[in-house]
Amino acid sequence: MTSKRPPPPLDEDALRELALRYVGRFATSRGKLLAYLARKLRERGWGEEAPADPEALVARFAELGYVDDSGFALMKSAALGRRGYGARRITETLRAAGIEEADRGAADAQAQADRWAAADRFARRKRIGPYAMQAPDPKGREKAIAAFLRAGHDYALARRWVDAAPGDFPEAED
């Protein structure tokens, strides 16, 4: 039986190397990087006398441009919009990633501007409304509206898409 030795406690250099590897591998936000570093510190411990300061390291990475919350927010918003998610779901995802409201401004505006196209993509992916083979029964209609709402679309938009007859595309809003 071989017993695996636990990794040594982290020091300043090892913490910086972990952070560099993480931002080099993943598009991330300050909040996600800070959570990653905090988890690594909990798992491995700290081996120096001075206390660990992951907040300063994250701030330095943001200053150097390795972490850009507004750029991450725009990228994530566009990706979720292409998958058919609505503005509410996008906002909540960005909030969970630790993106501050000031950094979400452009992403929120993009999500609002693309809301009709996102609803179209969602309806196509789920075969709802104009993409359905037949009009849903009342219970199926409720399920389709609930799916739209869970995806972050507002109720009025969900109703317009769900109530559209198969093959009859609703008119885009202004």
mmCIF file of C-alpha atoms in Angstrom:
data_model
loop_
_atom_site.group_PDB
_atom_site.id
_atom_site.type_symbol
_atom_site.label_atom_id
_atom_site.label_comp_id
_atom_site.label_asym_id
_atom_site.label_seq_id
_atom_site.Cartn_x
_atom_site.Cartn_y
_atom_site.Cartn_z
ATOM 1 C CA MET A 1 0.000 0.000 0.000
ATOM 2 C CA THR A 2 1.310 3.397 -0.931
ATOM 3 C CA SER A 3 0.196 6.345 1.084
ATOM 4 C CA LYS A 4 0.069 9.605 -0.734
ATOM 5 C CA ARG A 5 1.788 12.430 1.080
ATOM 6 C CA PRO A 6 -0.313 15.553 1.525
ATOM 7 C CA PRO A 7 0.947 18.518 -0.485
ATOM 8 C CA PRO A 8 3.039 21.007 1.479
ATOM 9 C CA PRO A 9 1.409 24.157 2.854
ATOM 10 C CA LEU A 10 1.260 27.103 0.497
ATOM 11 C CA ASP A 11 3.612 30.056 0.590
ATOM 12 C CA GLU A 12 3.476 33.345 -1.304
ATOM 13 C CA ASP A 13 5.168 31.955 -4.434
ATOM 14 C CA ALA A 14 3.048 28.789 -4.542
ATOM 15 C CA LEU A 15 -0.146 30.819 -4.119
ATOM 16 C CA ARG A 16 0.873 33.135 -6.975
ATOM 17 C CA GLU A 17 1.700 30.112 -9.175
ATOM 18 C CA LEU A 18 -1.712 28.567 -8.456
ATOM 19 C CA ALA A 19 -3.412 31.841 -9.347
ATOM 20 C CA LEU A 20 -1.390 32.233 -12.545
ATOM 21 C CA ARG A 21 -2.205 28.702 -13.649
ATOM 22 C CA TYR A 22 -5.892 29.269 -12.920
ATOM 23 C CA VAL A 23 -6.209 32.540 -14.872
ATOM 24 C CA GLY A 24 -4.127 31.073 -17.689
ATOM 25 C CA ARG A 25 -6.492 28.150 -17.998
ATOM 26 C CA PHE A 26 -9.917 29.675 -17.346
ATOM 27 C CA ALA A 27 -11.702 32.917 -18.143
ATOM 28 C CA THR A 28 -12.575 34.084 -14.670
ATOM 29 C CA SER A 29 -13.734 36.937 -12.484
ATOM 30 C CA ARG A 30 -12.209 38.402 -9.335
ATOM 31 C CA GLY A 31 -14.801 36.669 -7.184
ATOM 32 C CA LYS A 32 -14.214 33.246 -8.735
ATOM 33 C CA LEU A 33 -10.419 33.594 -8.470
ATOM 34 C CA LEU A 34 -10.712 34.667 -4.842
ATOM 35 C CA ALA A 35 -12.982 31.699 -4.059
ATOM 36 C CA TYR A 36 -10.496 29.337 -5.758
ATOM 37 C CA LEU A 37 -7.564 30.703 -3.760
ATOM 38 C CA ALA A 38 -9.543 30.557 -0.505
ATOM 39 C CA ARG A 39 -10.392 26.906 -1.205
ATOM 40 C CA LYS A 40 -6.752 26.071 -1.905
ATOM 41 C CA LEU A 41 -5.717 27.785 1.351
ATOM 42 C CA ARG A 42 -8.303 25.746 3.275
ATOM 43 C CA GLU A 43 -7.148 22.508 1.650
ATOM 44 C CA ARG A 44 -3.397 22.972 1.975
ATOM 45 C CA GLY A 45 -2.936 25.531 4.728
ATOM 46 C CA TRP A 46 -0.506 28.420 4.945
ATOM 47 C CA GLY A 47 3.175 27.901 5.720
ATOM 48 C CA GLU A 48 4.427 31.449 6.351
ATOM 49 C CA GLU A 49 4.342 33.623 9.455
ATOM 50 C CA ALA A 50 2.662 36.590 7.773
ATOM 51 C CA PRO A 51 -1.018 35.879 7.049
ATOM 52 C CA ALA A 52 -2.070 35.021 3.514
ATOM 53 C CA ASP A 53 -3.517 37.892 1.499
ATOM 54 C CA PRO A 54 -5.373 36.462 -1.508
ATOM 55 C CA GLU A 55 -7.362 39.716 -1.879
ATOM 56 C CA ALA A 56 -4.158 41.651 -2.620
ATOM 57 C CA LEU A 57 -3.079 39.002 -5.117
ATOM 58 C CA VAL A 58 -6.433 39.157 -6.917
ATOM 59 C CA ALA A 59 -6.288 42.974 -6.934
ATOM 60 C CA ARG A 60 -2.783 42.820 -8.437
ATOM 61 C CA PHE A 61 -3.953 40.385 -11.133
ATOM 62 C CA ALA A 62 -6.832 42.738 -11.979
ATOM 63 C CA GLU A 63 -4.408 45.655 -12.144
ATOM 64 C CA LEU A 64 -2.192 43.694 -14.544
ATOM 65 C CA GLY A 65 -5.203 42.809 -16.700
ATOM 66 C CA TYR A 66 -5.117 39.068 -16.004
ATOM 67 C CA VAL A 67 -8.635 39.311 -14.563
ATOM 68 C CA ASP A 68 -11.196 41.639 -16.149
ATOM 69 C CA ASP A 69 -14.648 41.502 -14.580
ATOM 70 C CA SER A 70 -16.410 43.638 -17.198
ATOM 71 C CA GLY A 71 -14.844 41.646 -20.053
ATOM 72 C CA PHE A 72 -15.777 38.383 -18.332
ATOM 73 C CA ALA A 73 -19.335 39.666 -17.843
ATOM 74 C CA LEU A 74 -19.691 40.563 -21.534
ATOM 75 C CA MET A 75 -18.276 37.217 -22.647
ATOM 76 C CA LYS A 76 -20.464 35.220 -20.259
ATOM 77 C CA SER A 77 -23.559 37.255 -21.155
ATOM 78 C CA ALA A 78 -23.039 36.671 -24.876
ATOM 79 C CA ALA A 79 -22.456 32.943 -24.347
ATOM 80 C CA LEU A 80 -25.591 32.524 -22.230
ATOM 81 C CA GLY A 81 -27.615 34.597 -24.688
ATOM 82 C CA ARG A 82 -26.515 32.349 -27.543
ATOM 83 C CA ARG A 83 -27.796 29.392 -25.535
ATOM 84 C CA GLY A 84 -31.185 31.077 -25.247
ATOM 85 C CA TYR A 85 -31.119 32.324 -21.664
ATOM 86 C CA GLY A 86 -32.899 35.522 -20.690
ATOM 87 C CA ALA A 87 -31.669 38.673 -18.996
ATOM 88 C CA ARG A 88 -32.730 37.633 -15.482
ATOM 89 C CA ARG A 89 -30.847 34.337 -15.666
ATOM 90 C CA ILE A 90 -27.772 36.059 -17.100
ATOM 91 C CA THR A 91 -27.793 38.674 -14.332
ATOM 92 C CA GLU A 92 -28.072 36.001 -11.642
ATOM 93 C CA THR A 93 -25.243 33.973 -13.181
ATOM 94 C CA LEU A 94 -23.000 37.034 -13.217
ATOM 95 C CA ARG A 95 -23.939 37.897 -9.651
ATOM 96 C CA ALA A 96 -23.062 34.335 -8.587
ATOM 97 C CA ALA A 97 -19.676 34.724 -10.318
ATOM 98 C CA GLY A 98 -18.974 37.726 -8.085
ATOM 99 C CA ILE A 99 -19.377 40.413 -10.750
ATOM 100 C CA GLU A 100 -20.195 43.799 -9.200
ATOM 101 C CA GLU A 101 -23.133 45.780 -10.560
ATOM 102 C CA ALA A 102 -20.840 48.440 -12.020
ATOM 103 C CA ASP A 103 -19.034 45.793 -14.097
ATOM 104 C CA ARG A 104 -22.315 44.222 -15.252
ATOM 105 C CA GLY A 105 -23.660 47.350 -16.964
ATOM 106 C CA ALA A 106 -22.588 46.554 -20.526
ATOM 107 C CA ALA A 107 -23.485 42.880 -20.122
ATOM 108 C CA ASP A 108 -26.967 43.737 -18.835
ATOM 109 C CA ALA A 109 -27.511 46.141 -21.738
ATOM 110 C CA GLN A 110 -26.389 43.449 -24.187
ATOM 111 C CA ALA A 111 -28.755 40.905 -22.626
ATOM 112 C CA GLN A 112 -31.685 43.338 -22.909
ATOM 113 C CA ALA A 113 -30.836 44.161 -26.519
ATOM 114 C CA ASP A 114 -30.598 40.470 -27.467
ATOM 115 C CA ARG A 115 -33.634 39.277 -25.518
ATOM 116 C CA TRP A 116 -35.788 38.572 -28.590
ATOM 117 C CA ALA A 117 -33.056 36.568 -30.323
ATOM 118 C CA ALA A 118 -32.363 34.654 -27.091
ATOM 119 C CA ALA A 119 -36.055 33.770 -26.760
ATOM 120 C CA ASP A 120 -36.044 32.596 -30.377
ATOM 121 C CA ARG A 121 -33.029 30.367 -29.719
ATOM 122 C CA PHE A 122 -34.633 28.973 -26.571
ATOM 123 C CA ALA A 123 -37.925 28.228 -28.353
ATOM 124 C CA ARG A 124 -36.053 26.521 -31.195
ATOM 125 C CA ARG A 125 -33.926 24.447 -28.813
ATOM 126 C CA LYS A 126 -36.929 23.337 -26.740
ATOM 127 C CA ARG A 127 -39.280 23.031 -29.749
ATOM 128 C CA ILE A 128 -41.800 25.462 -28.295
ATOM 129 C CA GLY A 129 -44.318 27.684 -30.090
ATOM 130 C CA PRO A 130 -43.486 28.108 -33.775
ATOM 131 C CA TYR A 131 -40.945 25.275 -33.579
ATOM 132 C CA ALA A 132 -43.418 22.772 -32.094
ATOM 133 C CA MET A 133 -45.022 20.032 -34.152
ATOM 134 C CA GLN A 134 -48.466 20.817 -32.719
ATOM 135 C CA ALA A 135 -50.059 23.309 -30.356
ATOM 136 C CA PRO A 136 -49.623 22.243 -26.717
ATOM 137 C CA ASP A 137 -52.480 21.217 -24.447
ATOM 138 C CA PRO A 138 -53.111 23.496 -21.419
ATOM 139 C CA LYS A 139 -50.749 21.520 -19.190
ATOM 140 C CA GLY A 140 -48.041 21.521 -21.885
ATOM 141 C CA ARG A 141 -48.521 25.266 -22.306
ATOM 142 C CA GLU A 142 -47.955 25.821 -18.582
ATOM 143 C CA LYS A 143 -44.807 23.682 -18.706
ATOM 144 C CA ALA A 144 -43.478 25.606 -21.696
ATOM 145 C CA ILE A 145 -44.092 28.963 -19.993
ATOM 146 C CA ALA A 146 -42.420 27.652 -16.838
ATOM 147 C CA ALA A 147 -39.400 26.588 -18.912
ATOM 148 C CA PHE A 148 -39.165 30.078 -20.407
ATOM 149 C CA LEU A 149 -39.379 31.635 -16.936
ATOM 150 C CA ARG A 150 -36.680 29.326 -15.537
ATOM 151 C CA ALA A 151 -34.468 30.324 -18.460
ATOM 152 C CA GLY A 152 -34.766 33.948 -17.313
ATOM 153 C CA HIS A 153 -37.269 35.374 -19.790
ATOM 154 C CA ASP A 154 -40.114 37.593 -18.644
ATOM 155 C CA TYR A 155 -43.701 36.347 -18.602
ATOM 156 C CA ALA A 156 -45.002 38.503 -21.483
ATOM 157 C CA LEU A 157 -42.235 37.335 -23.795
ATOM 158 C CA ALA A 158 -42.750 33.711 -22.770
ATOM 159 C CA ARG A 159 -46.478 33.932 -23.500
ATOM 160 C CA ARG A 160 -45.871 35.406 -26.947
ATOM 161 C CA TRP A 161 -43.569 32.565 -27.930
ATOM 162 C CA VAL A 162 -45.556 29.746 -26.318
ATOM 163 C CA ASP A 163 -48.887 30.945 -27.720
ATOM 164 C CA ALA A 164 -47.539 31.190 -31.278
ATOM 165 C CA ALA A 165 -48.980 28.501 -33.528
ATOM 166 C CA PRO A 166 -46.553 25.974 -35.018
ATOM 167 C CA GLY A 167 -44.853 27.578 -38.014
ATOM 168 C CA ASP A 168 -46.239 31.054 -37.166
ATOM 169 C CA PHE A 169 -43.432 33.231 -35.836
ATOM 170 C CA PRO A 170 -44.383 36.136 -33.539
ATOM 171 C CA GLU A 171 -43.519 39.673 -34.589
ATOM 172 C CA ALA A 172 -40.366 41.031 -32.967
ATOM 173 C CA GLU A 173 -40.821 43.715 -30.331
ATOM 174 C CA ASP A 174 -39.273 47.161 -30.648
#
